[in-house]
């Protein structure tokens, strides 16, 4: 195993609050969230930057981001929208060299709390936050009758 922190999270060797995983992807809470629910989606197989990422896996990462953003709307996080952000490379301020998609829930009128969250990056209760997202995913699965993110054997973390 390399010394990549996200590879270690994927392997269960470093702590993280996972909200979803399947054969190809893993989603977990950001340790320094900009807002409650801030989630990172990573491919399980290490890729440092977009340059190294299989395009089909990249599409699945975005698909997962889409799904988690919808789950945030359907959960007690009561999101009205989300920022989906991927910083590709150090030139783009990528700080963890394992590609990841940020999904940050947004609410109408949250400009000030969002700016504060951006400065403070304080953790919120991770268990209740992850439960809320998992519940949103389950609600979504009931609505459209699908389990995972259309990758492979989807399962709840
Ligand atoms: P970026 O600047 O796009 O590379 O974002 C890296 C993100 O990873 C930041 O938002 C960090 O707070 C987050 N992060 C770093 N280490 C961990 C960790 N061990 N568990 C969860 N999130 C992390
Ligand atoms: Zn890695």
PDB file of C-alpha atoms and ligand atoms in Angstrom:
ATOM      1  CA  UNK A   1       0.000   0.000   0.000  1.00  0.00           C
ATOM      2  CA  UNK A   2       1.293   3.472  -0.798  1.00  0.00           C
ATOM      3  CA  UNK A   3       1.241   6.400   1.589  1.00  0.00           C
ATOM      4  CA  UNK A   4      -1.809   8.006  -0.038  1.00  0.00           C
ATOM      5  CA  UNK A   5      -4.299   8.925   2.670  1.00  0.00           C
ATOM      6  CA  UNK A   6      -7.325   8.322   0.443  1.00  0.00           C
ATOM      7  CA  UNK A   7      -6.009   4.885  -0.571  1.00  0.00           C
ATOM      8  CA  UNK A   8      -5.675   4.112   3.119  1.00  0.00           C
ATOM      9  CA  UNK A   9      -9.256   5.269   3.736  1.00  0.00           C
ATOM     10  CA  UNK A  10     -10.466   3.074   0.858  1.00  0.00           C
ATOM     11  CA  UNK A  11      -8.579   0.119   2.358  1.00  0.00           C
ATOM     12  CA  UNK A  12     -10.027   0.795   5.814  1.00  0.00           C
ATOM     13  CA  UNK A  13      -6.569   1.552   7.178  1.00  0.00           C
ATOM     14  CA  UNK A  14      -7.258   5.202   7.974  1.00  0.00           C
ATOM     15  CA  UNK A  15     -10.365   6.517   9.724  1.00  0.00           C
ATOM     16  CA  UNK A  16     -13.180   8.100   7.747  1.00  0.00           C
ATOM     17  CA  UNK A  17     -16.935   8.347   7.892  1.00  0.00           C
ATOM     18  CA  UNK A  18     -18.025   6.555   4.757  1.00  0.00           C
ATOM     19  CA  UNK A  19     -21.434   7.306   3.308  1.00  0.00           C
ATOM     20  CA  UNK A  20     -21.301   4.976   0.310  1.00  0.00           C
ATOM     21  CA  UNK A  21     -19.062   2.450  -1.368  1.00  0.00           C
ATOM     22  CA  UNK A  22     -19.183  -0.094  -4.130  1.00  0.00           C
ATOM     23  CA  UNK A  23     -16.588  -2.003  -6.138  1.00  0.00           C
ATOM     24  CA  UNK A  24     -15.163   1.067  -7.836  1.00  0.00           C
ATOM     25  CA  UNK A  25     -15.969   4.104  -5.702  1.00  0.00           C
ATOM     26  CA  UNK A  26     -15.919   5.267  -2.126  1.00  0.00           C
ATOM     27  CA  UNK A  27     -17.616   8.361  -0.688  1.00  0.00           C
ATOM     28  CA  UNK A  28     -16.785   9.751   2.759  1.00  0.00           C
ATOM     29  CA  UNK A  29     -17.180  12.965   4.724  1.00  0.00           C
ATOM     30  CA  UNK A  30     -14.546  15.633   4.335  1.00  0.00           C
ATOM     31  CA  UNK A  31     -12.583  15.936   7.560  1.00  0.00           C
ATOM     32  CA  UNK A  32     -12.645  19.745   7.313  1.00  0.00           C
ATOM     33  CA  UNK A  33     -16.059  20.413   5.812  1.00  0.00           C
ATOM     34  CA  UNK A  34     -16.996  23.730   4.278  1.00  0.00           C
ATOM     35  CA  UNK A  35     -20.604  22.898   5.158  1.00  0.00           C
ATOM     36  CA  UNK A  36     -22.315  20.071   7.019  1.00  0.00           C
ATOM     37  CA  UNK A  37     -22.498  17.115   4.640  1.00  0.00           C
ATOM     38  CA  UNK A  38     -19.421  18.048   2.583  1.00  0.00           C
ATOM     39  CA  UNK A  39     -18.574  14.722   0.940  1.00  0.00           C
ATOM     40  CA  UNK A  40     -15.660  13.484  -1.152  1.00  0.00           C
ATOM     41  CA  UNK A  41     -16.045  10.795  -3.819  1.00  0.00           C
ATOM     42  CA  UNK A  42     -12.927   8.905  -4.847  1.00  0.00           C
ATOM     43  CA  UNK A  43     -12.176   6.076  -7.260  1.00  0.00           C
ATOM     44  CA  UNK A  44     -10.919   3.088  -5.269  1.00  0.00           C
ATOM     45  CA  UNK A  45      -8.053   2.550  -7.665  1.00  0.00           C
ATOM     46  CA  UNK A  46      -5.465   5.264  -7.105  1.00  0.00           C
ATOM     47  CA  UNK A  47      -5.329   8.037  -9.707  1.00  0.00           C
ATOM     48  CA  UNK A  48      -3.489  11.210  -8.828  1.00  0.00           C
ATOM     49  CA  UNK A  49      -4.980  13.619 -11.345  1.00  0.00           C
ATOM     50  CA  UNK A  50      -7.448  13.582 -14.252  1.00  0.00           C
ATOM     51  CA  UNK A  51      -4.465  12.720 -16.436  1.00  0.00           C
ATOM     52  CA  UNK A  52      -4.306   9.299 -14.715  1.00  0.00           C
ATOM     53  CA  UNK A  53      -8.039   8.670 -14.410  1.00  0.00           C
ATOM     54  CA  UNK A  54      -9.854   6.175 -16.619  1.00  0.00           C
ATOM     55  CA  UNK A  55     -12.560   8.188 -18.396  1.00  0.00           C
ATOM     56  CA  UNK A  56     -15.299   5.651 -17.644  1.00  0.00           C
ATOM     57  CA  UNK A  57     -14.430   5.731 -13.952  1.00  0.00           C
ATOM     58  CA  UNK A  58     -14.464   9.530 -14.129  1.00  0.00           C
ATOM     59  CA  UNK A  59     -18.004   9.364 -15.495  1.00  0.00           C
ATOM     60  CA  UNK A  60     -18.988   7.108 -12.584  1.00  0.00           C
ATOM     61  CA  UNK A  61     -17.452   9.540 -10.108  1.00  0.00           C
ATOM     62  CA  UNK A  62     -19.617  12.316 -11.522  1.00  0.00           C
ATOM     63  CA  UNK A  63     -22.637  10.062 -11.550  1.00  0.00           C
ATOM     64  CA  UNK A  64     -22.042   9.368  -7.854  1.00  0.00           C
ATOM     65  CA  UNK A  65     -21.724  13.109  -7.234  1.00  0.00           C
ATOM     66  CA  UNK A  66     -25.044  13.650  -8.987  1.00  0.00           C
ATOM     67  CA  UNK A  67     -26.654  10.969  -6.831  1.00  0.00           C
ATOM     68  CA  UNK A  68     -25.229  12.246  -3.554  1.00  0.00           C
ATOM     69  CA  UNK A  69     -26.268  15.813  -4.384  1.00  0.00           C
ATOM     70  CA  UNK A  70     -29.840  14.559  -4.934  1.00  0.00           C
ATOM     71  CA  UNK A  71     -29.658  12.548  -1.703  1.00  0.00           C
ATOM     72  CA  UNK A  72     -28.674  15.730   0.154  1.00  0.00           C
ATOM     73  CA  UNK A  73     -31.840  17.385  -1.131  1.00  0.00           C
ATOM     74  CA  UNK A  74     -33.942  14.450   0.067  1.00  0.00           C
ATOM     75  CA  UNK A  75     -32.314  14.194   3.494  1.00  0.00           C
ATOM     76  CA  UNK A  76     -32.609  16.174   6.699  1.00  0.00           C
ATOM     77  CA  UNK A  77     -29.736  18.291   5.379  1.00  0.00           C
ATOM     78  CA  UNK A  78     -32.531  19.839   3.287  1.00  0.00           C
ATOM     79  CA  UNK A  79     -30.143  21.062   0.620  1.00  0.00           C
ATOM     80  CA  UNK A  80     -31.510  23.286  -2.125  1.00  0.00           C
ATOM     81  CA  UNK A  81     -28.477  22.682  -4.321  1.00  0.00           C
ATOM     82  CA  UNK A  82     -24.830  21.695  -4.242  1.00  0.00           C
ATOM     83  CA  UNK A  83     -21.381  22.696  -5.397  1.00  0.00           C
ATOM     84  CA  UNK A  84     -19.624  19.845  -7.212  1.00  0.00           C
ATOM     85  CA  UNK A  85     -15.943  20.696  -7.435  1.00  0.00           C
ATOM     86  CA  UNK A  86     -12.899  18.785  -8.637  1.00  0.00           C
ATOM     87  CA  UNK A  87      -9.505  20.420  -8.258  1.00  0.00           C
ATOM     88  CA  UNK A  88      -7.317  18.780 -10.899  1.00  0.00           C
ATOM     89  CA  UNK A  89      -3.646  19.131 -10.101  1.00  0.00           C
ATOM     90  CA  UNK A  90      -1.578  21.310  -7.825  1.00  0.00           C
ATOM     91  CA  UNK A  91      -1.994  24.152 -10.299  1.00  0.00           C
ATOM     92  CA  UNK A  92      -5.705  24.009  -9.438  1.00  0.00           C
ATOM     93  CA  UNK A  93      -5.023  23.838  -5.674  1.00  0.00           C
ATOM     94  CA  UNK A  94      -5.473  20.081  -5.381  1.00  0.00           C
ATOM     95  CA  UNK A  95      -3.956  19.267  -1.998  1.00  0.00           C
ATOM     96  CA  UNK A  96      -4.572  15.502  -1.719  1.00  0.00           C
ATOM     97  CA  UNK A  97      -2.979  13.705  -4.670  1.00  0.00           C
ATOM     98  CA  UNK A  98      -5.754  11.128  -5.168  1.00  0.00           C
ATOM     99  CA  UNK A  99      -8.466  12.468  -7.440  1.00  0.00           C
ATOM    100  CA  UNK A 100     -11.700  13.363  -5.631  1.00  0.00           C
ATOM    101  CA  UNK A 101     -14.956  15.115  -6.321  1.00  0.00           C
ATOM    102  CA  UNK A 102     -16.254  17.455  -3.623  1.00  0.00           C
ATOM    103  CA  UNK A 103     -20.020  17.581  -3.107  1.00  0.00           C
ATOM    104  CA  UNK A 104     -20.955  20.497  -0.871  1.00  0.00           C
ATOM    105  CA  UNK A 105     -24.623  20.986  -0.015  1.00  0.00           C
ATOM    106  CA  UNK A 106     -26.011  24.504  -0.394  1.00  0.00           C
ATOM    107  CA  UNK A 107     -29.158  26.191   0.818  1.00  0.00           C
ATOM    108  CA  UNK A 108     -30.909  29.306  -0.349  1.00  0.00           C
ATOM    109  CA  UNK A 109     -29.506  32.319   1.486  1.00  0.00           C
ATOM    110  CA  UNK A 110     -26.498  30.451   2.960  1.00  0.00           C
ATOM    111  CA  UNK A 111     -23.931  32.906   1.603  1.00  0.00           C
ATOM    112  CA  UNK A 112     -22.734  34.055   5.027  1.00  0.00           C
ATOM    113  CA  UNK A 113     -22.655  30.641   6.705  1.00  0.00           C
ATOM    114  CA  UNK A 114     -20.957  29.225   3.617  1.00  0.00           C
ATOM    115  CA  UNK A 115     -18.258  31.923   3.762  1.00  0.00           C
ATOM    116  CA  UNK A 116     -17.826  31.259   7.487  1.00  0.00           C
ATOM    117  CA  UNK A 117     -17.608  27.504   6.853  1.00  0.00           C
ATOM    118  CA  UNK A 118     -14.987  28.127   4.199  1.00  0.00           C
ATOM    119  CA  UNK A 119     -12.850  29.987   6.729  1.00  0.00           C
ATOM    120  CA  UNK A 120     -13.416  27.780   9.777  1.00  0.00           C
ATOM    121  CA  UNK A 121     -13.726  24.305   8.184  1.00  0.00           C
ATOM    122  CA  UNK A 122     -15.087  22.928  11.465  1.00  0.00           C
ATOM    123  CA  UNK A 123     -16.329  19.323  11.611  1.00  0.00           C
ATOM    124  CA  UNK A 124     -20.010  18.703  12.359  1.00  0.00           C
ATOM    125  CA  UNK A 125     -21.302  15.565  14.030  1.00  0.00           C
ATOM    126  CA  UNK A 126     -20.090  13.022  11.465  1.00  0.00           C
ATOM    127  CA  UNK A 127     -22.352  10.122  12.453  1.00  0.00           C
ATOM    128  CA  UNK A 128     -25.629  12.023  12.232  1.00  0.00           C
ATOM    129  CA  UNK A 129     -24.441  13.744   9.063  1.00  0.00           C
ATOM    130  CA  UNK A 130     -23.536  10.449   7.385  1.00  0.00           C
ATOM    131  CA  UNK A 131     -26.837   8.925   8.546  1.00  0.00           C
ATOM    132  CA  UNK A 132     -28.705  11.813   6.934  1.00  0.00           C
ATOM    133  CA  UNK A 133     -26.950  11.270   3.590  1.00  0.00           C
ATOM    134  CA  UNK A 134     -27.473   7.498   3.730  1.00  0.00           C
ATOM    135  CA  UNK A 135     -31.165   8.087   4.433  1.00  0.00           C
ATOM    136  CA  UNK A 136     -31.307  10.433   1.452  1.00  0.00           C
ATOM    137  CA  UNK A 137     -29.691   7.760  -0.721  1.00  0.00           C
ATOM    138  CA  UNK A 138     -32.196   5.185   0.500  1.00  0.00           C
ATOM    139  CA  UNK A 139     -35.072   7.548  -0.260  1.00  0.00           C
ATOM    140  CA  UNK A 140     -33.680   8.092  -3.731  1.00  0.00           C
ATOM    141  CA  UNK A 141     -33.315   4.344  -4.261  1.00  0.00           C
ATOM    142  CA  UNK A 142     -36.980   3.849  -3.303  1.00  0.00           C
ATOM    143  CA  UNK A 143     -38.038   6.582  -5.714  1.00  0.00           C
ATOM    144  CA  UNK A 144     -36.232   5.261  -8.761  1.00  0.00           C
ATOM    145  CA  UNK A 145     -35.895   1.620  -7.758  1.00  0.00           C
ATOM    146  CA  UNK A 146     -32.096   1.446  -8.023  1.00  0.00           C
ATOM    147  CA  UNK A 147     -29.614   0.400  -5.402  1.00  0.00           C
ATOM    148  CA  UNK A 148     -26.099   1.624  -6.165  1.00  0.00           C
ATOM    149  CA  UNK A 149     -24.869   4.347  -8.459  1.00  0.00           C
ATOM    150  CA  UNK A 150     -25.035   2.190 -11.548  1.00  0.00           C
ATOM    151  CA  UNK A 151     -21.452   1.057 -11.040  1.00  0.00           C
ATOM    152  CA  UNK A 152     -21.280  -2.512  -9.822  1.00  0.00           C
ATOM    153  CA  UNK A 153     -22.685  -4.164  -6.726  1.00  0.00           C
ATOM    154  CA  UNK A 154     -23.742  -1.005  -4.871  1.00  0.00           C
ATOM    155  CA  UNK A 155     -23.840  -1.263  -1.124  1.00  0.00           C
ATOM    156  CA  UNK A 156     -24.232   1.075   1.762  1.00  0.00           C
ATOM    157  CA  UNK A 157     -21.043   1.728   3.709  1.00  0.00           C
TER     158      UNK A 157
HETATM  159  P1  LIG B   1      -8.416  19.406  -2.481  1.00  0.00           P
HETATM  160  O1  LIG B   1      -7.899  20.746  -2.060  1.00  0.00           O
HETATM  161  O2  LIG B   1      -9.417  19.482  -3.591  1.00  0.00           O
HETATM  162  O3  LIG B   1      -7.299  18.423  -2.761  1.00  0.00           O
HETATM  163  O4  LIG B   1      -9.245  18.865  -1.234  1.00  0.00           O
HETATM  164  C1  LIG B   1      -8.747  17.939  -0.337  1.00  0.00           C
HETATM  165  C2  LIG B   1      -9.807  17.744   0.708  1.00  0.00           C
HETATM  166  O5  LIG B   1      -9.513  16.570   1.412  1.00  0.00           O
HETATM  167  C3  LIG B   1      -9.894  18.890   1.727  1.00  0.00           C
HETATM  168  O6  LIG B   1     -11.216  19.419   1.710  1.00  0.00           O
HETATM  169  C4  LIG B   1      -9.536  18.213   3.047  1.00  0.00           C
HETATM  170  O7  LIG B   1     -10.256  18.729   4.139  1.00  0.00           O
HETATM  171  C5  LIG B   1      -9.890  16.769   2.762  1.00  0.00           C
HETATM  172  N1  LIG B   1      -9.139  15.779   3.542  1.00  0.00           N
HETATM  173  C6  LIG B   1      -7.813  15.726   3.733  1.00  0.00           C
HETATM  174  N2  LIG B   1      -7.494  14.642   4.488  1.00  0.00           N
HETATM  175  C7  LIG B   1      -8.662  14.002   4.754  1.00  0.00           C
HETATM  176  C8  LIG B   1      -8.998  12.828   5.494  1.00  0.00           C
HETATM  177  N3  LIG B   1      -8.072  12.081   6.114  1.00  0.00           N
HETATM  178  N4  LIG B   1     -10.302  12.476   5.543  1.00  0.00           N
HETATM  179  C9  LIG B   1     -11.240  13.208   4.942  1.00  0.00           C
HETATM  180  N5  LIG B   1     -10.985  14.332   4.227  1.00  0.00           N
HETATM  181  C10 LIG B   1      -9.716  14.728   4.148  1.00  0.00           C
HETATM  182 ZN1  LIG B   2      -4.541   7.026  -3.452  1.00  0.00          ZN
END
